[in-house]
Short mmCIF file of C-alpha atoms in Angstrom, two decimals:
data_model
loop_
_atom_site.label_atom_id
_atom_site.label_comp_id
_atom_site.label_asym_id
_atom_site.label_seq_id
_atom_site.Cartn_x
_atom_site.Cartn_y
_atom_site.Cartn_z
CA UNK A 1334 65.46 -11.18 51.22
CA UNK A 1335 67.06 -8.51 49.03
CA UNK A 1336 64.83 -6.16 47.05
CA UNK A 1337 66.07 -4.15 44.08
CA UNK A 1338 64.23 -1.30 42.36
CA UNK A 1339 65.16 -1.20 38.66
CA UNK A 1340 64.85 2.31 37.20
CA UNK A 1341 66.99 2.72 34.07
CA UNK A 1342 66.54 5.09 31.15
CA UNK A 1343 66.98 3.82 27.60
CA UNK A 1344 70.49 3.04 26.34
CA UNK A 1345 70.44 5.03 23.11
CA UNK A 1346 70.59 2.94 19.93
CA UNK A 1347 70.86 -0.21 22.04
CA UNK A 1348 68.04 -0.76 24.58
CA UNK A 1349 64.69 0.79 25.39
CA UNK A 1350 64.05 1.58 29.05
CA UNK A 1351 61.81 -1.48 29.27
CA UNK A 1352 64.46 -3.73 27.68
CA UNK A 1353 67.08 -2.33 30.04
CA UNK A 1354 64.80 -3.06 33.00
CA UNK A 1355 64.34 -6.65 31.81
CA UNK A 1356 68.11 -7.11 31.39
CA UNK A 1357 68.69 -5.77 34.90
CA UNK A 1358 66.07 -8.12 36.34
CA UNK A 1359 67.73 -11.08 34.62
CA UNK A 1360 71.09 -10.04 36.04
CA UNK A 1361 69.70 -9.83 39.57
CA UNK A 1362 68.16 -13.31 39.19
CA UNK A 1363 71.45 -14.71 37.88
CA UNK A 1364 73.22 -13.55 41.03
CA UNK A 1365 70.44 -14.03 43.59
CA UNK A 1366 67.42 -16.13 42.52
CA UNK A 1367 65.65 -15.29 45.79
CA UNK A 1368 65.83 -11.51 45.33
CA UNK A 1369 62.74 -9.43 44.59
CA UNK A 1370 62.83 -6.89 41.76
CA UNK A 1371 60.50 -3.94 41.13
CA UNK A 1372 60.44 -2.58 37.55
CA UNK A 1373 60.21 1.21 37.18
CA UNK A 1374 61.53 2.05 33.68
CA UNK A 1375 62.44 5.73 33.46
CA UNK A 1376 62.79 8.47 30.90
CA UNK A 1377 63.90 12.09 31.10
CA UNK A 1378 61.70 13.77 28.50
CA UNK A 1379 63.84 12.79 25.54
CA UNK A 1380 63.01 10.25 22.87
CA UNK A 1381 60.75 7.48 24.08
CA UNK A 1382 59.28 9.58 26.88
CA UNK A 1383 55.65 9.11 25.85
CA UNK A 1384 55.96 5.35 25.40
CA UNK A 1385 57.57 4.91 28.81
CA UNK A 1386 55.09 7.17 30.60
CA UNK A 1387 52.15 5.64 28.75
CA UNK A 1388 53.25 2.16 29.75
CA UNK A 1389 53.36 3.24 33.39
CA UNK A 1390 49.90 4.79 33.14
CA UNK A 1391 48.37 1.91 31.19
CA UNK A 1392 47.47 4.29 28.36
CA UNK A 1393 45.86 3.25 25.07
CA UNK A 1394 47.92 3.91 21.91
CA UNK A 1395 46.09 5.74 19.12
CA UNK A 1396 47.50 5.96 15.60
CA UNK A 1397 47.18 9.42 14.03
CA UNK A 1398 47.70 10.43 10.38
CA UNK A 1399 50.43 13.05 10.50
CA UNK A 1400 53.41 14.49 8.65
CA UNK A 1401 57.12 14.30 9.31
CA UNK A 1402 59.48 17.26 9.45
CA UNK A 1403 59.70 17.34 5.64
CA UNK A 1404 55.92 17.27 5.23
CA UNK A 1405 55.71 13.64 4.14
CA UNK A 1406 52.67 11.63 5.30
CA UNK A 1407 53.35 9.30 8.25
CA UNK A 1408 51.44 7.57 11.03
CA UNK A 1409 51.98 9.42 14.29
CA UNK A 1410 51.09 8.14 17.74
CA UNK A 1411 49.41 9.48 20.87
CA UNK A 1412 48.55 7.66 24.10
CA UNK A 1413 45.30 8.21 26.02
CA UNK A 1414 44.26 7.24 29.52
CA UNK A 1415 41.05 8.87 30.74
CA UNK A 1416 41.24 12.55 29.82
CA UNK A 1417 45.07 12.56 29.75
CA UNK A 1418 46.94 12.28 26.45
CA UNK A 1419 50.70 11.76 26.20
CA UNK A 1420 52.73 12.29 23.03
CA UNK A 1421 56.31 12.65 21.80
CA UNK A 1422 57.23 15.33 19.27
CA UNK A 1423 59.73 12.82 17.85
CA UNK A 1424 56.93 10.62 16.52
CA UNK A 1425 55.97 13.46 14.17
CA UNK A 1426 59.00 15.66 13.52
CA UNK A 1427 61.74 13.37 14.81
CA UNK A 1428 65.26 13.53 13.45
CA UNK A 1429 65.35 9.74 13.16
CA UNK A 1430 62.40 9.86 10.74
CA UNK A 1431 64.46 11.83 8.22
CA UNK A 1432 67.14 10.04 6.24
CA UNK A 1433 70.60 11.56 6.90
CA UNK A 1434 70.99 12.60 3.27
CA UNK A 1435 67.69 14.54 3.39
CA UNK A 1436 68.18 16.37 6.68
CA UNK A 1437 67.84 20.11 6.09
CA UNK A 1438 66.91 22.10 9.17
CA UNK A 1439 66.07 25.19 7.06
CA UNK A 1440 63.28 23.29 5.33
CA UNK A 1441 61.84 21.30 8.23
CA UNK A 1442 58.91 22.25 10.43
CA UNK A 1443 56.82 20.90 13.31
CA UNK A 1444 53.41 20.86 11.60
CA UNK A 1445 52.99 17.17 12.42
CA UNK A 1446 53.22 17.91 16.15
CA UNK A 1447 50.24 20.22 15.78
CA UNK A 1448 48.34 17.40 14.09
CA UNK A 1449 49.03 15.18 17.10
CA UNK A 1450 47.81 17.92 19.44
CA UNK A 1451 44.63 18.28 17.38
CA UNK A 1452 44.09 14.52 17.62
CA UNK A 1453 44.52 14.78 21.39
CA UNK A 1454 41.87 17.51 21.53
CA UNK A 1455 39.55 15.40 19.37
CA UNK A 1456 40.10 12.52 21.82
CA UNK A 1457 38.80 14.69 24.65
CA UNK A 1458 42.10 15.56 26.31
CA UNK A 1459 41.89 17.83 29.35
CA UNK A 1460 45.53 17.19 30.25
CA UNK A 1461 48.23 17.00 27.60
CA UNK A 1462 51.80 15.88 28.31
CA UNK A 1463 54.27 16.47 25.48
CA UNK A 1464 57.75 14.94 25.42
CA UNK A 1465 60.26 17.35 23.88
CA UNK A 1466 63.14 15.33 22.51
CA UNK A 1467 64.66 14.16 19.27
CA UNK A 1468 63.21 16.75 16.89
CA UNK A 1469 64.61 17.53 13.44
CA UNK A 1470 63.24 21.07 13.55
CA UNK A 1471 64.30 24.58 14.53
CA UNK A 1472 61.14 26.50 13.62
CA UNK A 1473 60.23 27.85 17.05
CA UNK A 1474 57.14 25.66 16.99
CA UNK A 1475 55.71 27.64 14.08
CA UNK A 1476 54.63 24.51 12.22
CA UNK A 1477 52.79 23.17 15.26
CA UNK A 1478 51.07 26.52 15.74
CA UNK A 1479 50.02 26.65 12.08
CA UNK A 1480 48.30 23.28 12.43
CA UNK A 1481 46.51 24.66 15.49
CA UNK A 1482 45.19 27.70 13.62
CA UNK A 1483 47.83 30.43 13.91
CA UNK A 1484 48.55 32.25 10.63
CA UNK A 1485 52.06 33.37 9.70
CA UNK A 1486 52.00 36.27 7.23
CA UNK A 1487 54.43 38.29 5.13
CA UNK A 1488 54.39 42.09 4.74
CA UNK A 1489 51.53 41.86 2.20
CA UNK A 1490 49.40 39.64 4.44
CA UNK A 1491 50.11 36.46 2.51
CA UNK A 1492 50.77 33.15 4.31
CA UNK A 1493 54.40 32.05 4.56
CA UNK A 1494 55.73 28.56 5.06
CA UNK A 1495 56.56 27.71 8.65
CA UNK A 1496 59.99 26.31 7.87
CA UNK A 1497 62.92 28.62 8.68
CA UNK A 1498 63.19 29.35 4.95
CA UNK A 1499 59.58 30.56 4.97
CA UNK A 1500 59.91 32.40 8.26
CA UNK A 1501 62.60 34.58 6.67
CA UNK A 1502 59.64 36.45 5.10
CA UNK A 1503 57.56 36.65 8.29
CA UNK A 1504 56.09 40.07 9.12
CA UNK A 1505 53.13 39.31 11.41
CA UNK A 1506 51.17 36.63 13.26
CA UNK A 1507 47.40 36.19 13.41
CA UNK A 1508 46.46 34.13 16.47
CA UNK A 1509 42.71 34.62 16.11
CA UNK A 1510 42.25 31.14 14.70
CA UNK A 1511 44.10 29.29 17.47
CA UNK A 1512 41.97 26.30 18.48
CA UNK A 1513 39.81 27.54 21.38
CA UNK A 1514 39.74 24.09 23.00
CA UNK A 1515 43.32 24.65 24.14
CA UNK A 1516 42.09 27.15 26.73
CA UNK A 1517 40.52 24.29 28.70
CA UNK A 1518 43.51 21.94 28.53
CA UNK A 1519 46.37 21.70 31.02
CA UNK A 1520 49.53 21.38 28.94
CA UNK A 1521 52.81 20.12 30.36
CA UNK A 1522 56.03 19.91 28.37
CA UNK A 1523 58.43 17.22 29.56
CA UNK A 1524 61.92 18.50 28.99
CA UNK A 1525 65.44 17.29 29.68
CA UNK A 1526 67.29 20.52 28.82
CA UNK A 1527 67.26 24.03 30.28
CA UNK A 1528 68.23 25.98 27.15
CA UNK A 1529 66.48 29.30 26.48
CA UNK A 1530 65.15 30.06 23.01
CA UNK A 1531 67.86 32.48 21.90
CA UNK A 1532 71.55 33.24 22.17
CA UNK A 1533 74.68 31.15 22.72
CA UNK A 1534 72.82 28.63 24.91
CA UNK A 1535 69.66 28.71 22.80
CA UNK A 1536 67.90 26.30 20.47
CA UNK A 1537 69.88 27.20 17.36
CA UNK A 1538 73.36 27.40 18.88
CA UNK A 1539 73.17 24.27 21.00
CA UNK A 1540 71.01 21.93 18.96
CA UNK A 1541 71.20 23.34 15.41
CA UNK A 1542 74.54 21.65 14.63
CA UNK A 1543 73.12 18.30 15.77
CA UNK A 1544 70.46 18.74 13.09
CA UNK A 1545 72.97 19.55 10.37
CA UNK A 1546 73.10 23.35 10.61
CA UNK A 1547 76.34 25.07 9.62
CA UNK A 1548 77.76 27.93 11.69
CA UNK A 1549 76.27 30.44 9.24
CA UNK A 1550 72.88 28.70 9.37
CA UNK A 1551 72.95 28.74 13.18
CA UNK A 1552 73.26 32.54 13.09
CA UNK A 1553 70.37 32.77 10.61
CA UNK A 1554 68.17 30.45 12.67
CA UNK A 1555 68.79 32.46 15.84
CA UNK A 1556 67.92 35.67 13.98
CA UNK A 1557 64.67 34.14 12.70
CA UNK A 1558 63.67 32.94 16.17
CA UNK A 1559 64.48 36.37 17.60
CA UNK A 1560 62.08 37.94 15.09
CA UNK A 1561 59.42 35.31 15.78
CA UNK A 1562 59.55 35.98 19.52
CA UNK A 1563 59.43 39.75 18.96
CA UNK A 1564 56.35 39.45 16.74
CA UNK A 1565 54.58 37.34 19.36
CA UNK A 1566 54.35 40.25 21.81
CA UNK A 1567 55.72 40.99 25.25
CA UNK A 1568 54.74 37.58 26.63
CA UNK A 1569 56.63 35.77 23.91
CA UNK A 1570 59.71 37.94 24.39
CA UNK A 1571 59.68 37.33 28.14
CA UNK A 1572 59.19 33.58 27.83
CA UNK A 1573 62.07 33.26 25.35
CA UNK A 1574 64.46 33.32 28.30
CA UNK A 1575 62.66 30.58 30.24
CA UNK A 1576 64.64 27.37 30.87
CA UNK A 1577 63.51 24.80 28.33
CA UNK A 1578 62.14 27.35 25.85
CA UNK A 1579 64.81 26.22 23.39
CA UNK A 1580 63.90 22.54 23.65
CA UNK A 1581 62.97 20.74 20.42
CA UNK A 1582 63.99 23.64 18.21
CA UNK A 1583 61.86 26.14 20.11
CA UNK A 1584 58.75 23.99 20.50
CA UNK A 1585 59.18 24.53 24.23
CA UNK A 1586 58.81 28.27 23.73
CA UNK A 1587 55.73 27.89 21.52
CA UNK A 1588 54.06 25.64 24.10
CA UNK A 1589 54.78 28.14 26.89
CA UNK A 1590 53.71 31.17 24.87
CA UNK A 1591 50.68 30.04 22.89
CA UNK A 1592 49.42 26.89 24.63
CA UNK A 1593 49.76 28.23 28.17
CA UNK A 1594 51.90 25.24 29.02
CA UNK A 1595 54.48 24.77 31.73
CA UNK A 1596 57.77 22.94 31.79
CA UNK A 1597 58.15 19.80 33.86
CA UNK A 1598 61.10 17.53 34.40
CA UNK A 1599 60.43 14.38 32.41
CA UNK A 1600 62.09 12.36 35.14
CA UNK A 1601 59.79 13.81 37.80
CA UNK A 1602 56.69 13.03 35.73
CA UNK A 1603 57.71 9.41 35.28
CA UNK A 1604 58.75 9.04 38.91
CA UNK A 1605 55.24 10.14 39.89
CA UNK A 1606 53.56 7.84 37.36
CA UNK A 1607 55.58 4.74 38.26
CA UNK A 1608 55.27 5.21 42.00
CA UNK A 1609 59.06 5.05 42.30
CA UNK A 1610 59.19 6.85 45.63
CA UNK A 1611 56.78 4.35 47.18
CA UNK A 1612 58.67 1.43 45.62
CA UNK A 1613 61.90 2.62 47.24
CA UNK A 1614 60.57 1.98 50.74
CA UNK A 1615 62.55 -0.92 52.18
CA UNK A 1616 64.65 -1.43 49.03
CA UNK A 1617 68.17 -2.83 49.21
CA UNK A 1618 69.29 -0.60 46.34
CA UNK A 1619 68.00 1.13 43.23
CA UNK A 1620 69.73 0.33 39.94
CA UNK A 1621 69.54 2.95 37.21
CA UNK A 1622 71.48 3.69 34.05
CA UNK A 1623 71.71 5.08 30.53
CA UNK A 1624 73.88 4.81 27.46
CA UNK A 1625 76.46 7.34 28.59
CA UNK A 1626 76.94 8.91 32.00
CA UNK A 1627 78.56 12.33 31.74
CA UNK A 1628 78.20 15.93 32.89
CA UNK A 1629 74.67 16.16 31.41
CA UNK A 1630 73.59 13.36 33.72
CA UNK A 1631 73.83 15.90 36.54
CA UNK A 1632 71.38 18.41 35.03
CA UNK A 1633 67.95 16.90 35.51
CA UNK A 1634 68.45 13.63 33.67
CA UNK A 1635 67.35 10.20 34.80
CA UNK A 1636 70.20 9.08 37.03
CA UNK A 1637 70.23 12.38 38.93
CA UNK A 1638 66.45 12.35 39.33
CA UNK A 1639 66.40 8.78 40.57
CA UNK A 1640 69.31 9.52 42.91
CA UNK A 1641 67.45 12.46 44.42
CA UNK A 1642 64.34 10.33 45.06
CA UNK A 1643 66.44 7.56 46.59
CA UNK A 1644 68.39 9.96 48.76
CA UNK A 1645 65.13 11.07 50.39
CA UNK A 1646 64.65 7.48 51.58
CA UNK A 1647 68.25 6.60 52.29
CA UNK A 1648 68.44 3.97 49.53
CA UNK A 1649 71.80 3.51 47.76
CA UNK A 1650 71.86 4.11 43.99
CA UNK A 1651 74.06 2.38 41.44
CA UNK A 1652 74.40 3.80 37.91
CA UNK A 1653 75.18 1.44 35.01
CA UNK A 1654 76.25 2.92 31.66
CA UNK A 1655 77.81 1.92 28.40
CA UNK A 1656 80.35 4.69 28.88
CA UNK A 1657 81.20 6.74 31.97
CA UNK A 1658 83.01 10.04 31.44
CA UNK A 1659 85.38 11.42 34.05
CA UNK A 1660 83.07 14.35 34.81
CA UNK A 1661 80.28 11.92 35.75
CA UNK A 1662 82.17 11.19 38.96
CA UNK A 1663 80.39 14.20 40.42
CA UNK A 1664 77.37 11.90 40.73
CA UNK A 1665 79.12 10.33 43.68
CA UNK A 1666 78.51 13.60 45.54
CA UNK A 1667 74.78 13.38 44.81
CA UNK A 1668 74.08 10.20 46.71
CA UNK A 1669 75.18 7.72 44.04
CA UNK A 1670 76.87 4.72 45.64
CA UNK A 1671 78.52 3.36 42.52
CA UNK A 1672 79.21 3.86 38.80
CA UNK A 1673 79.54 0.71 36.70
CA UNK A 1674 80.64 0.54 33.06
CA UNK A 1675 78.82 -2.32 31.32
CA UNK A 1676 80.98 -2.44 28.18
CA UNK A 1677 84.06 -4.69 28.26
CA UNK A 1678 87.23 -2.73 27.57
CA UNK A 1679 88.20 -2.57 23.92
CA UNK A 1680 84.73 -3.44 22.56
CA UNK A 1681 83.98 -1.72 19.21
CA UNK A 1682 80.98 0.63 19.36
CA UNK A 1683 78.79 -1.35 16.95
CA UNK A 1684 79.33 -4.52 18.96
CA UNK A 1685 78.74 -2.70 22.26
CA UNK A 1686 75.39 -1.43 20.98
CA UNK A 1687 74.37 -4.83 19.63
CA UNK A 1688 75.29 -6.60 22.88
CA UNK A 1689 73.95 -3.97 25.27
CA UNK A 1690 71.38 -6.25 26.87
CA UNK A 1691 73.87 -9.05 27.46
CA UNK A 1692 76.48 -6.65 28.84
CA UNK A 1693 74.01 -4.93 31.16
CA UNK A 1694 72.77 -8.26 32.49
CA UNK A 1695 76.33 -9.41 33.20
CA UNK A 1696 77.31 -6.12 34.84
CA UNK A 1697 74.28 -6.16 37.14
CA UNK A 1698 74.88 -9.80 38.07
CA UNK A 1699 78.50 -9.04 38.88
CA UNK A 1700 77.61 -6.06 41.06
CA UNK A 1701 74.92 -7.97 42.99
CA UNK A 1702 77.32 -10.87 43.66
CA UNK A 1703 79.97 -8.48 44.98
CA UNK A 1704 77.54 -6.73 47.30
CA UNK A 1705 75.48 -9.60 48.72
#
């Protein structure tokens, strides 16, 4: 009897990882009703990371009063299992929470993320896993740190706002009020990018334009983050060059510098939590996928992570995607047995997104039939 491990990421704006897993399972059943399927929905540290990991861990969702990137009251979310708490920065300062017409990276901050961290501490967290993806901010984590007790001061010792506009007046930091409970918490930041904090590959240059920043604003944002890192001391300056420091508008850097955190691959964390490696034993194939397979897929994202785990056990991997770029063919050199486009040729984007589940199911069924 055939046995398929189903380990897709979400298909952005179309399917969650769980929905994609269900569509894959239906496709396998359509082609081979006797086949066994094992569901291991994946995520790479981007949007939806906490929900996927929490589902794998059986964590309890906890609603938390918080604020979005513009400071408006919202209900945030953390997930607790035992003394571990998982959260996504996107549930507090996510870009999708801000209407396109109101997006203004110079006046957004990550204060709401700090509120989620405080809620995690109040819930007794001894291990905190933070998904860094989908933020609207580029404040170097200043807002989060302010919520946790760090004071940001101008030249006269007066508090400044922790938005980039406010940080233009920053002269010093007072970390004496940083919540002491953080010293006893293991903090891991799940990250799907390797950008440093500063420079042409940094938070501002790479992700600022995605958040609406103009070329001139990108230069200003990078200057402000350079000053912030300099004022944080030698440790902060050194950690600014760490891979992932530029994630989520510099939240990665703040977590490394002030929370004593460390970067982890989101894929690796979920692979551990789902028991994917164990599930691969004796599998016929592992089916993975995401909305678009391209060059980024090769730099720590889901398909590459799943392929690496499968390669260890000699299990073939097939990647399904709404769109497959030419440069994604390099995946074939990383142990991937096949790349399958799920979208029928000529399908308009809005229709492709709306029919993602149906298309994925049909593509999986077709592949299984061809390879029985």
